[in-house]
Coordinates of C-alpha atoms and ligand atoms in Angstrom, one line a residue:
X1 CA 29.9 17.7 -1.8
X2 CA 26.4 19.0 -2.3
X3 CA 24.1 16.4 -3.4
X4 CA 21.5 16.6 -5.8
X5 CA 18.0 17.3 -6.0
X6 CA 15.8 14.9 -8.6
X7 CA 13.6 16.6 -10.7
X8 CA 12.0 13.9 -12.6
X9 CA 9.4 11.0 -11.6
X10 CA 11.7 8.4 -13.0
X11 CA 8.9 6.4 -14.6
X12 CA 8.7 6.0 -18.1
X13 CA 6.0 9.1 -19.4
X14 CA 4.3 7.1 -22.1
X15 CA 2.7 4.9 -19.8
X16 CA 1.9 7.2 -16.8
X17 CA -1.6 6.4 -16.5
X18 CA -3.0 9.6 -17.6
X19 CA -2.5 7.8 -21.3
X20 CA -5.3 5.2 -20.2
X21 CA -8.2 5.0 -22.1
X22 CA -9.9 4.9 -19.1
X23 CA -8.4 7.5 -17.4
X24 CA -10.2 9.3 -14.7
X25 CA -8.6 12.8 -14.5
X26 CA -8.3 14.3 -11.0
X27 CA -10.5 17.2 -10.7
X28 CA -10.3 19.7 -7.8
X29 CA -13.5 19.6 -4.9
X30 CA -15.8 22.5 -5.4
X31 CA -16.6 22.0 -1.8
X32 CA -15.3 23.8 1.2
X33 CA -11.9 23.1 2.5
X34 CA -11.5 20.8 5.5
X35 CA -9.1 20.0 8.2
X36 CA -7.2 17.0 7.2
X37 CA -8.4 14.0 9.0
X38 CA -5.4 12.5 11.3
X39 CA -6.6 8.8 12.1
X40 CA -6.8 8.4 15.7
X41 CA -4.2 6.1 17.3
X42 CA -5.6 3.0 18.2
X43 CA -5.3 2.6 21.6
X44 CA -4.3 -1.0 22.8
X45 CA -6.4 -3.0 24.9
X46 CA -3.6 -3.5 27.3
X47 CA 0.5 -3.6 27.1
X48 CA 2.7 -4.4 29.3
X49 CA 6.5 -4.3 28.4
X50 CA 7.0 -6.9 26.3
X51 CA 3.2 -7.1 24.6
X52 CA 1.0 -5.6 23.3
X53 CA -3.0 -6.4 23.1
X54 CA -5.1 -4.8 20.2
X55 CA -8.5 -5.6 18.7
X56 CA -8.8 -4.4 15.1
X57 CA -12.5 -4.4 13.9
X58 CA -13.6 -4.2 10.1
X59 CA -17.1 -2.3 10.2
X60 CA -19.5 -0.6 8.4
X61 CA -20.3 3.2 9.2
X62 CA -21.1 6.3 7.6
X63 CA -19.5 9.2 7.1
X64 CA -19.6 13.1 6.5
X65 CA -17.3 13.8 3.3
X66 CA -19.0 16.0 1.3
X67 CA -22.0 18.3 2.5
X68 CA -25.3 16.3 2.5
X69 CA -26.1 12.8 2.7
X70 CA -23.5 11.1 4.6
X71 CA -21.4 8.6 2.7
X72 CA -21.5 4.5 3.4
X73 CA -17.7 3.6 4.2
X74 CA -16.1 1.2 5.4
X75 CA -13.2 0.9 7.7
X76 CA -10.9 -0.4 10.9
X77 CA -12.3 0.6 14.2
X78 CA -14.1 3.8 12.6
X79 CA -16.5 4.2 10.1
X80 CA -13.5 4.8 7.1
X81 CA -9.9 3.9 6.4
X82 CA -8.6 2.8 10.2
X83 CA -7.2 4.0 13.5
X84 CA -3.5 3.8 13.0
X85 CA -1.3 0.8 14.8
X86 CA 1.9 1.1 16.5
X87 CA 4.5 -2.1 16.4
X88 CA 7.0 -1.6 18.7
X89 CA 10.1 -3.9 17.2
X90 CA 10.6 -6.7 19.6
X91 CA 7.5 -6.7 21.0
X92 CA 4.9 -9.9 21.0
X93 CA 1.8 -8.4 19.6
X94 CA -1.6 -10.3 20.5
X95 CA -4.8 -9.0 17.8
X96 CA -8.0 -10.0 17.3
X97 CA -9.4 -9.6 14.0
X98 CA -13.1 -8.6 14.7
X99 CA -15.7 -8.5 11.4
X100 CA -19.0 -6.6 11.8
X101 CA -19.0 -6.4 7.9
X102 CA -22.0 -8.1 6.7
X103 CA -19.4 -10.3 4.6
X104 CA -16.4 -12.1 5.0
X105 CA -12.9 -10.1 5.1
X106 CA -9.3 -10.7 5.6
X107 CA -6.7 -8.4 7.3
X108 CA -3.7 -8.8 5.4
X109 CA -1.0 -6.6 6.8
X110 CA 0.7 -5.5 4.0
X111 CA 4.6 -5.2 4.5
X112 CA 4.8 -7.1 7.7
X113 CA 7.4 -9.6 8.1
X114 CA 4.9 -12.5 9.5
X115 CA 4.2 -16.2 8.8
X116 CA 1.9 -16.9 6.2
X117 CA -1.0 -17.5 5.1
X118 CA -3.0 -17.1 8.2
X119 CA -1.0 -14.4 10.0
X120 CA -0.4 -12.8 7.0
X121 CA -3.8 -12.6 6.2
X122 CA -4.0 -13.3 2.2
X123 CA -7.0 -14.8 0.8
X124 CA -6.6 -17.7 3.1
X125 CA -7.4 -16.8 6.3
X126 CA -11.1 -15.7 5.9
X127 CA -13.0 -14.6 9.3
X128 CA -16.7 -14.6 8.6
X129 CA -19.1 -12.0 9.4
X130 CA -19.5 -11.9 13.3
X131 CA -16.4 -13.9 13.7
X132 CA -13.3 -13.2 15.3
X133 CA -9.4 -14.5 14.4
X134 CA -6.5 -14.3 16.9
X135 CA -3.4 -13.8 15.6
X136 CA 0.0 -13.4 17.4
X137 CA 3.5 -12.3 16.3
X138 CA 6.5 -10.6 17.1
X139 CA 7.7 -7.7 15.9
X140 CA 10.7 -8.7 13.4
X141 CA 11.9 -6.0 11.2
X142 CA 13.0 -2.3 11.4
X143 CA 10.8 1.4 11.3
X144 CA 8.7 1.3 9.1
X145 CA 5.4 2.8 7.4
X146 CA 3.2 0.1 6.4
X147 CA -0.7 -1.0 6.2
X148 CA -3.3 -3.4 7.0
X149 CA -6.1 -3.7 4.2
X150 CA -8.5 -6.4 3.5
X151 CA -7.3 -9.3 0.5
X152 CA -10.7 -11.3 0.1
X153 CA -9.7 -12.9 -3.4
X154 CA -11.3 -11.6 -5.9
X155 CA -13.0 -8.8 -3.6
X156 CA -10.3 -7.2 -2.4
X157 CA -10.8 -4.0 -4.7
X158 CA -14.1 -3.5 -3.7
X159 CA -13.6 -3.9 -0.4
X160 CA -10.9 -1.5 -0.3
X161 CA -12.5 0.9 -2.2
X162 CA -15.3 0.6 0.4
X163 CA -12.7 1.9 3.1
X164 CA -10.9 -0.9 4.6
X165 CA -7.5 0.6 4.7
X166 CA -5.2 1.6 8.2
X167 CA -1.5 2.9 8.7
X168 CA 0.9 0.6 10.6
X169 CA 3.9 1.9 12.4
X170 CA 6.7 -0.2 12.8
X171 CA 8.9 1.6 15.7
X172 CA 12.7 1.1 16.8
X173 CA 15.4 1.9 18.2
X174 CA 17.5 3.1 14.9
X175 CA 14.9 5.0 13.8
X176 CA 14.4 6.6 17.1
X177 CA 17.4 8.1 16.8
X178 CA 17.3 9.8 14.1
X179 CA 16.7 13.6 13.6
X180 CA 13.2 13.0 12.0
X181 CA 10.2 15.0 12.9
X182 CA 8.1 12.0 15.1
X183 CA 5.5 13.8 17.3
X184 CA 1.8 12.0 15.6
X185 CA -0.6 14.2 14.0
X186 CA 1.6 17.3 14.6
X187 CA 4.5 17.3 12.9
X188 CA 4.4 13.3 11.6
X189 CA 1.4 12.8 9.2
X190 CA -0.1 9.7 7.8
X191 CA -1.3 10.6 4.2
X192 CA -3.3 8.4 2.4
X193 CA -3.5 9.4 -1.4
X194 CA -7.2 7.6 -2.8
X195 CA -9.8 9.0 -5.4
X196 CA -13.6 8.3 -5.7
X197 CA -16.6 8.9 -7.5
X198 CA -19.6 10.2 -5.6
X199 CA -23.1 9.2 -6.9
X200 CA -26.8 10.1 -5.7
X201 CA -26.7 10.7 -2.6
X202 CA -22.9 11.4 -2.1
X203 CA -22.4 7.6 -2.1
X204 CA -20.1 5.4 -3.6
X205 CA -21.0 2.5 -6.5
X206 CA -18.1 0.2 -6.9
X207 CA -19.9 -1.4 -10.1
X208 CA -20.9 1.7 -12.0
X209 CA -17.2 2.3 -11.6
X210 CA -15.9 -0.9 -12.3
X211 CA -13.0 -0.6 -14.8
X212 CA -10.8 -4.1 -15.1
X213 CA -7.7 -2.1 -15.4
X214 CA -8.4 -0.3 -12.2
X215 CA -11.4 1.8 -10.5
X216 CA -10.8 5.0 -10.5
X217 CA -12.7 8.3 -9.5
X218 CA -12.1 12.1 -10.1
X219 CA -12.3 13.3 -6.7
X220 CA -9.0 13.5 -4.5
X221 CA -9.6 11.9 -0.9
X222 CA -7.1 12.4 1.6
X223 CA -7.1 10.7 4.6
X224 CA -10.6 10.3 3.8
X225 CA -10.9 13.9 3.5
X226 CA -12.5 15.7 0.6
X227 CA -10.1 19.1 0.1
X228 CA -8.4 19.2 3.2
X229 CA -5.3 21.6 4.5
X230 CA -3.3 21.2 7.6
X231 CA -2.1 23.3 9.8
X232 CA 1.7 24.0 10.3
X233 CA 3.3 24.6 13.7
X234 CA 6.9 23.1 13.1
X235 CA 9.7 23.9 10.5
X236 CA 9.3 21.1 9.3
X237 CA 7.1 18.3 8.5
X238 CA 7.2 14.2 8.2
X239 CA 4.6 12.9 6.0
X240 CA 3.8 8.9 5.5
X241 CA 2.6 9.0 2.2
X242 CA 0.7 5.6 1.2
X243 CA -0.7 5.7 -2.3
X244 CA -3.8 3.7 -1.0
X245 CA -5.6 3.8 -4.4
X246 CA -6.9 1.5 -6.5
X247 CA -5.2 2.1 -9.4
X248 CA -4.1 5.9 -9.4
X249 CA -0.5 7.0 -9.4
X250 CA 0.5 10.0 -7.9
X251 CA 2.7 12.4 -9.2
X252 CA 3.5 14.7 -6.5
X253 CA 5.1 18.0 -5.9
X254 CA 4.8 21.4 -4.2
X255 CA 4.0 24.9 -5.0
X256 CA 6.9 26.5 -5.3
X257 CA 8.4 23.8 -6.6
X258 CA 9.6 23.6 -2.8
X259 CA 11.9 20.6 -2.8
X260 CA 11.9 18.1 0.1
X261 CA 13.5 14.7 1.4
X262 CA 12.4 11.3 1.1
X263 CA 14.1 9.6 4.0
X264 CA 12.2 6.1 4.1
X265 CA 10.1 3.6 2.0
X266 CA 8.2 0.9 2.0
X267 CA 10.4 -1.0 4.1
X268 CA 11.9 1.5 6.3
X269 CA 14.6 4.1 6.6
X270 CA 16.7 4.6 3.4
X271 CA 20.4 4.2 3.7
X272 CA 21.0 8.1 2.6
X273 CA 18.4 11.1 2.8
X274 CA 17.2 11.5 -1.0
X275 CA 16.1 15.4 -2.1
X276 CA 13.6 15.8 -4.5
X277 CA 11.3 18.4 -5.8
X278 CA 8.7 15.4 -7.9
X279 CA 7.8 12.0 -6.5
X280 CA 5.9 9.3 -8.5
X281 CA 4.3 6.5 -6.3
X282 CA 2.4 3.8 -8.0
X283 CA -0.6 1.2 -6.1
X284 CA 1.1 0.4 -2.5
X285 CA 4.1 2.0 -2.3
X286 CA 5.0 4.2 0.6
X287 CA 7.6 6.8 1.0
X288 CA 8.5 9.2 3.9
X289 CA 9.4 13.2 3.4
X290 CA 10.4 15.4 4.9
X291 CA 9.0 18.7 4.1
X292 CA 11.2 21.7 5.5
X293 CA 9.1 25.1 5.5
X294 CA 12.1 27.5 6.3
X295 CA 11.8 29.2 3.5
X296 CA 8.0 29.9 3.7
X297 CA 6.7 33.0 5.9
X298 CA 4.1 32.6 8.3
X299 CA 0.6 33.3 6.5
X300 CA 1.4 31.3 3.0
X301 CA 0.3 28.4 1.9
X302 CA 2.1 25.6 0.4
X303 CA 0.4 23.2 -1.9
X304 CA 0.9 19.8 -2.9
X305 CA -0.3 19.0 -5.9
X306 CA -0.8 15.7 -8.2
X307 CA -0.1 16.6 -11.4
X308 CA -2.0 19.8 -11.4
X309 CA -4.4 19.5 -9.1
X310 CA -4.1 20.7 -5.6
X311 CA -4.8 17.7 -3.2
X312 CA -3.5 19.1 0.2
X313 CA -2.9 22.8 1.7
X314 CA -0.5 23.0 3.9
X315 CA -1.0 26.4 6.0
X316 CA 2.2 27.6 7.5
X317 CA 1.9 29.1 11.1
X318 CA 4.6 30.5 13.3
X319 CA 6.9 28.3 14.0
X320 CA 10.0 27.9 16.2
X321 CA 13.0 27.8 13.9
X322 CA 15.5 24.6 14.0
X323 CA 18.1 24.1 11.9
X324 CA 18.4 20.5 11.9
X325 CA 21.1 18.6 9.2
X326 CA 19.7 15.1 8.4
X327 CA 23.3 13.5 8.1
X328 CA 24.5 12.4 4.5
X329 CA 24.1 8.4 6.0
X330 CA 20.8 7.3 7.8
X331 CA 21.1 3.6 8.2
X332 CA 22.9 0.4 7.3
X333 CA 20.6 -1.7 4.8
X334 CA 22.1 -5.4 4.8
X335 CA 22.6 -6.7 1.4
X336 CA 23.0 -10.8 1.8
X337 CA 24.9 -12.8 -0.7
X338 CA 22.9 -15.2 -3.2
X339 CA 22.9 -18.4 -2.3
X340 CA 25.3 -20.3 -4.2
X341 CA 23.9 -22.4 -7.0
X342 CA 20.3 -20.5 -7.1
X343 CA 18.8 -19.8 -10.9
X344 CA 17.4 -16.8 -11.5
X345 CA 13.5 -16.7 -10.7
X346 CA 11.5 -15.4 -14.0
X347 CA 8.4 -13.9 -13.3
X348 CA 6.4 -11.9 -16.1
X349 CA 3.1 -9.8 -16.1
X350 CA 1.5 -9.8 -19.0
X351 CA -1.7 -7.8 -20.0
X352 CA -4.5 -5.4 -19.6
X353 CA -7.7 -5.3 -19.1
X354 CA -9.2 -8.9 -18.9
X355 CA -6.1 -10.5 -20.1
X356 CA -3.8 -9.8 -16.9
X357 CA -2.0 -12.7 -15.9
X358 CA 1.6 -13.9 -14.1
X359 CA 3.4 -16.4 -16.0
X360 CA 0.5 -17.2 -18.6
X361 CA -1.7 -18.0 -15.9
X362 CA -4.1 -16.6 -13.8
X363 CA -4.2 -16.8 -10.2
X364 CA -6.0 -20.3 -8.5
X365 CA -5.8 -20.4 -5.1
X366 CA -5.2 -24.2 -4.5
X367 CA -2.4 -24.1 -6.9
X368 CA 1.2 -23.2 -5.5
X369 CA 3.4 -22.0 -8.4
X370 CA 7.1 -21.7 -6.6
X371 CA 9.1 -22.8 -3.6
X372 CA 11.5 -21.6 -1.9
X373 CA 13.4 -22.5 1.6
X374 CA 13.0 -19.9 4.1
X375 CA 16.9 -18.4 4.5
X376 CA 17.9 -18.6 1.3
X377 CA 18.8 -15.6 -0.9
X378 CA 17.5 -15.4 -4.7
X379 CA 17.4 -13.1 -7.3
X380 CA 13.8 -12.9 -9.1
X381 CA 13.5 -10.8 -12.6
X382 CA 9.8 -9.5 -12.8
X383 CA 9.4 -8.4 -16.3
X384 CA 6.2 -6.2 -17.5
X385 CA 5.6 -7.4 -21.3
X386 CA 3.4 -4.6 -21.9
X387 CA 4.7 -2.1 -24.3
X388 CA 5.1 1.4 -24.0
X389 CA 2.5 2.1 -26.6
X390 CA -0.9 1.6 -24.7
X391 CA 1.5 -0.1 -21.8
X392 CA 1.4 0.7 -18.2
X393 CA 3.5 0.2 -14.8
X394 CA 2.5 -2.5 -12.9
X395 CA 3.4 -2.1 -9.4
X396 CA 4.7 -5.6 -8.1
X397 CA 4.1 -7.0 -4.7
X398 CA 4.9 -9.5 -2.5
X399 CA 3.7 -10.6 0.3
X400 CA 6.5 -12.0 3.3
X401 CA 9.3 -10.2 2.4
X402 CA 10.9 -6.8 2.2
X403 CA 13.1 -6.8 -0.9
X404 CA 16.2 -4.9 -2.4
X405 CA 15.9 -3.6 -6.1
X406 CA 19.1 -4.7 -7.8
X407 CA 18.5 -3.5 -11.4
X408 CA 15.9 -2.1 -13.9
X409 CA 17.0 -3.1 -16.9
X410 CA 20.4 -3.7 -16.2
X411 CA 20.6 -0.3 -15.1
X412 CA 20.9 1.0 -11.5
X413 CA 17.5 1.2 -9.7
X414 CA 16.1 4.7 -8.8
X415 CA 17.7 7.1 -6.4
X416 CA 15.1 5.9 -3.7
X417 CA 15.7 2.6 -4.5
X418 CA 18.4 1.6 -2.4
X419 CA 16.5 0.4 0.9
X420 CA 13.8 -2.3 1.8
X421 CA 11.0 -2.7 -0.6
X422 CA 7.6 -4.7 -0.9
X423 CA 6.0 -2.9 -3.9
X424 CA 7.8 -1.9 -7.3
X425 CA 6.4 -0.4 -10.2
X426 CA 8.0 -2.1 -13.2
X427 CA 7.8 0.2 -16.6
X428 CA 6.2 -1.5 -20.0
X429 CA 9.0 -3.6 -21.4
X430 CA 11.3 -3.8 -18.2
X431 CA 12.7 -6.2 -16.1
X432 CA 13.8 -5.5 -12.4
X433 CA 15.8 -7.4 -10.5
X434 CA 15.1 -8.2 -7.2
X435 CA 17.0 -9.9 -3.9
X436 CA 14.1 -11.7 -2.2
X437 CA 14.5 -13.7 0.7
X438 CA 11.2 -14.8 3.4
X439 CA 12.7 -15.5 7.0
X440 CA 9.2 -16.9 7.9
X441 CA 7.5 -19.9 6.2
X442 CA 3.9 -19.9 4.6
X443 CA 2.0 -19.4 1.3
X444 CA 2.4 -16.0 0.3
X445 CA 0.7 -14.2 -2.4
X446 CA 2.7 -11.8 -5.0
X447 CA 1.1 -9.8 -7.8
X448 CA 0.0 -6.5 -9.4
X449 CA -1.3 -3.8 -7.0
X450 CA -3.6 -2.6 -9.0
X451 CA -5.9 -4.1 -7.3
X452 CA -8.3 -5.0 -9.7
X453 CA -5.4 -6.6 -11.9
X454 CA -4.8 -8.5 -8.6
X455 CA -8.7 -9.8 -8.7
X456 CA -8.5 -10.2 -12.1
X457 CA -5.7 -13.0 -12.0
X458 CA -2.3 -10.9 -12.1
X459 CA -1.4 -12.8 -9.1
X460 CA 0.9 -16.0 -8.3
X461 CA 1.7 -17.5 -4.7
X462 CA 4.6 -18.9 -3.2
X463 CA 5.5 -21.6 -0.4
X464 CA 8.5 -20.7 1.7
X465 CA 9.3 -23.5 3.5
X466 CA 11.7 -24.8 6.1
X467 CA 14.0 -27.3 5.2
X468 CA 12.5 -29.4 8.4
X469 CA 9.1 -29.0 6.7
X470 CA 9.4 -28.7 3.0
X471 CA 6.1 -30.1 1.8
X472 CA 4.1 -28.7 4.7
X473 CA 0.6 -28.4 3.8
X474 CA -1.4 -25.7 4.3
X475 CA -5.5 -25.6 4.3
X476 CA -6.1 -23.0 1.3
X477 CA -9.1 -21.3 0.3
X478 CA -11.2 -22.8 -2.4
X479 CA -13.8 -20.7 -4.8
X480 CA -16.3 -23.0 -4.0
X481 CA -16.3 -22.0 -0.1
X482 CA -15.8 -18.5 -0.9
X483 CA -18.8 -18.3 -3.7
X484 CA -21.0 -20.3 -0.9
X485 CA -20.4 -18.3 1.9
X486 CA -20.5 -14.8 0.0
X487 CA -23.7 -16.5 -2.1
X488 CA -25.0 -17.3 1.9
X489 CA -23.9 -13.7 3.6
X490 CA -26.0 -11.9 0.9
X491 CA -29.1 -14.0 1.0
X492 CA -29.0 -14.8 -2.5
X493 CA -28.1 -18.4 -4.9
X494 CA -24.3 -19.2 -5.5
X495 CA -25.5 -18.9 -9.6
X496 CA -26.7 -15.5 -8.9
X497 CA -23.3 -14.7 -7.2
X498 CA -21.0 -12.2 -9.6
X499 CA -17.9 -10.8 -7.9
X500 CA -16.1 -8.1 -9.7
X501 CA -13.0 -9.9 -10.5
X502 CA -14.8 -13.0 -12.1
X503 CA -15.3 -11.6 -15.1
X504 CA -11.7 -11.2 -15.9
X505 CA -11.7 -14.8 -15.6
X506 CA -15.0 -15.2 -17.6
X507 CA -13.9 -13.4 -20.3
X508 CA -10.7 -15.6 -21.0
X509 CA -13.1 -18.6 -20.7
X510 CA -11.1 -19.7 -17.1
X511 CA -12.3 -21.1 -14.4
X512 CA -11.2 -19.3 -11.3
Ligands
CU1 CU1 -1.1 -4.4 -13.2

């Protein structure tokens, strides 16, 4: 049976973001092509069989993007984005969480199965400038492509915008196994999809840009690279694709109209290979492909484009041919019964601009709006109330959990739909069903990815407790300590102190 290849992104067209009022078209560099930046591997500070030792540091650098002045950036143990990390399933990993920032950060690894809050690393687990946090955990959950970024409450947009944004590799056995292209930087590619605007000076301004719907920028940065290509040696190609933007979706596909394979997402590994020739992905969200280049000589390029824009050229080299088959059934995605005698969670996002809220409220971070007991298997509907006149997809994500789309609508999800999840975009005037269980305990956050939505309020949180422990308590960040020691880091009062997602706050008359 030959399978088919999708041709469409899926999401509902009259509220792709390029509707926005405030819509930042892509526009391509004018500046010479690049090679694409591959971030290093970090390497650990020692591992033995069982464990593995890192120290990730958040610190401020500069860096060569465009001809000229260098550009102030942010990042993970280099001056922008981060070196990548490798979690081996099974293994006990011990990291300290260095911050040379000149304010306080979080590292909230975003997709990792972990306790929360401070593990996790939400807004509760702050580490001050010149401090370090240790956290430990092991490994708990299959392959998978997923990424630490910083979630400072209500800074997180700025400071992610400012760089602070790594891969994570989740590695296992299953995966291993399968015929996937695996060999880093060569034929297995991180991509990280972000857009900025460059000021005087080539450098960034966070508030010039500031948009509460989401900052956005005209110019495509890959990997932080400004108009980069890679060069092809294999047949084919894996690429990690994170959209790591603020609030840009990507709409991508190939010159040619070359079709390829998504074979994982956020999650992991899909249950069956998927073959398409378009791929939307909103704030967050990850997928795998696998590019095959057999039908492309030696010489050409191949582009990827979003929209129409060219934001990658892939040049093909010789090659060694392979004809590799991915088979018709990757991996086995367990789909738990609900627990018997569990309503159905409601959860709505409502909003734009300043008005963004979950539930009618806006996020408070001593305020714990659900429960629920670590092991057991709901169903959530998260329903977008916007409507598909001025509406947009807001990608919803939780923290704690890797999730299984049930329904949109009523309807079946999305071809790619059918493994583990963390991030959904859910169209104007939808609900999705989800199955969401947490096998570890803590306060963990779930909201809007675009992140300024998340700063602005479009954000709840959620105990999952143990039945041994049910009312645990928690120490949670307060505004008041934040305010003080942001107020404190940049020598100035606490009533002089404006963070950028305050004024969604101020504008609805709330207190934060
Ligand atoms: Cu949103």
């Amino acid at each position: 049976m030959t399978k088919p290849t999708y041709t469409d992104y899926f999401f509902d067209e009259p509220a792709f973001n390029t509707h926005d009022g405030g819509y930042v078209p892509l526009e391509e560099p004018q500046t010479p092509q690049q090679p694409l930046r591959i971030p290093p591997l970090l390497k650990p500070d020692k591992e033995t069989a069982t464990d593995t030792y890192y120290t990730v540091e958040a610190q401020a650098g500069e860096t060569q993007l465009l001809p000229g002045k260098k550009t102030q950036t942010w990042g993970y143990n280099t001056t922008l984005l981060g070196q990548t990390l490798v979690f081996a399933k099974g293994k006990r990993m011990h990291i300290d969480l260095k911050n040379s920032l000149p304010e306080l950060t979080t590292f909230h690894w975003h997709g990792l199965n972990v306790p929360g809050p401070y593990t996790d690393g939400g807004c509760h687990a702050p580490v001050y400038p010149g401090e370090t946090r240790h956290i430990d955990f092991t490994v708990d959950q299959p392959a998978a492509t997923l990424w630490l970024h910083a979630h400072p409450c209500p800074s997180t947009a700025e400071q992610v915008w400012h760089g602070l944004a790594g891969m994570v590799l989740v590695t296992d056995q299953t995966e291993a196994k399968l015929p996937f292209p695996r060999n880093y930087g060569v034929d297995d590619i991180p991509l990280v999809l972000q857009d900025r605007r460059f000021h005087d000076d080539n450098q960034w301004d966070y508030n010039a840009d500031y948009d509460p719907d989401g900052v956005q920028g005209p110019t495509p940065m890959i990997n932080g690279t400004i108009n980069p290509y890679f060069d092809v040696t294999t047949q084919r190609i894996r690429l990690r694709i994170l959209d790591g933007a603020n609030r840009r979706e990507w709409r991508l596909h190939f010159s040619h109209d070359l079709p390829f394979t998504q074979v994982a997402s956020d999650g992991g590994v899909l249950p069956e290979p998927v073959r398409f020739t378009h791929l939307m992905l909103t704030c967050a969200e990850r997928a795998e492909i696998i590019v095959d280049f057999g039908s492309v000589q030696p010489g050409e390029t191949v582009t990827l484009y979003s929209d129409d824009v060219p934001i990658v050229r892939f040049r093909i080299h010789d090659y060694q041919r392979e004809d590799v088959q991915l088979p018709d059934h990757l991996v086995d995605i367990p789909d738990p019964a609900v627990t018997p005698g569990m309503p159905v969670r409601k959860v709505v996002m409502s909003g734009m601009d300043e008005q963004v809220m979950i539930d009618g409220k806006k996020f408070a971070m001593q305020r714990i709006d659900a429960k629920q007991q670590v092991g057991n298997v709901e169903l959530w509907d998260v329903t977008n109330t916007n409507d598909m006149d001025g509406g947009m997809v807001h990608p919803y994500h939780m923290h704690g959990t890797q999730f299984l789309v049930v329904s949109r609508n009523g309807h079946a999800p999305y071809p790619n739909e059918h493994g583990f999840k963390d991030t959904v975009g859910v169209n104007p005037g939808e609900t999705v069903r989800l199955k969401v269980w947490f096998d570890k305990p803590g306060i963990f956050m779930y909201h809007c990815h675009i992140i300024e939505h998340e700063d602005g309020g479009m954000m709840a949180q959620i105990q999952a407790y143990d039945p041994q422990e049910p009312n645990k308590k928690y120490q949670l960040m307060d505004m008041d300590t934040l305010m003080n020691a942001v107020a404190a880091e940049r020598g100035i009062d606490v009533k002089d102190l404006h963070l950028a997602g305050m004024s969604s706050y101020e504008k609805m008359g709330m207190d934060m």
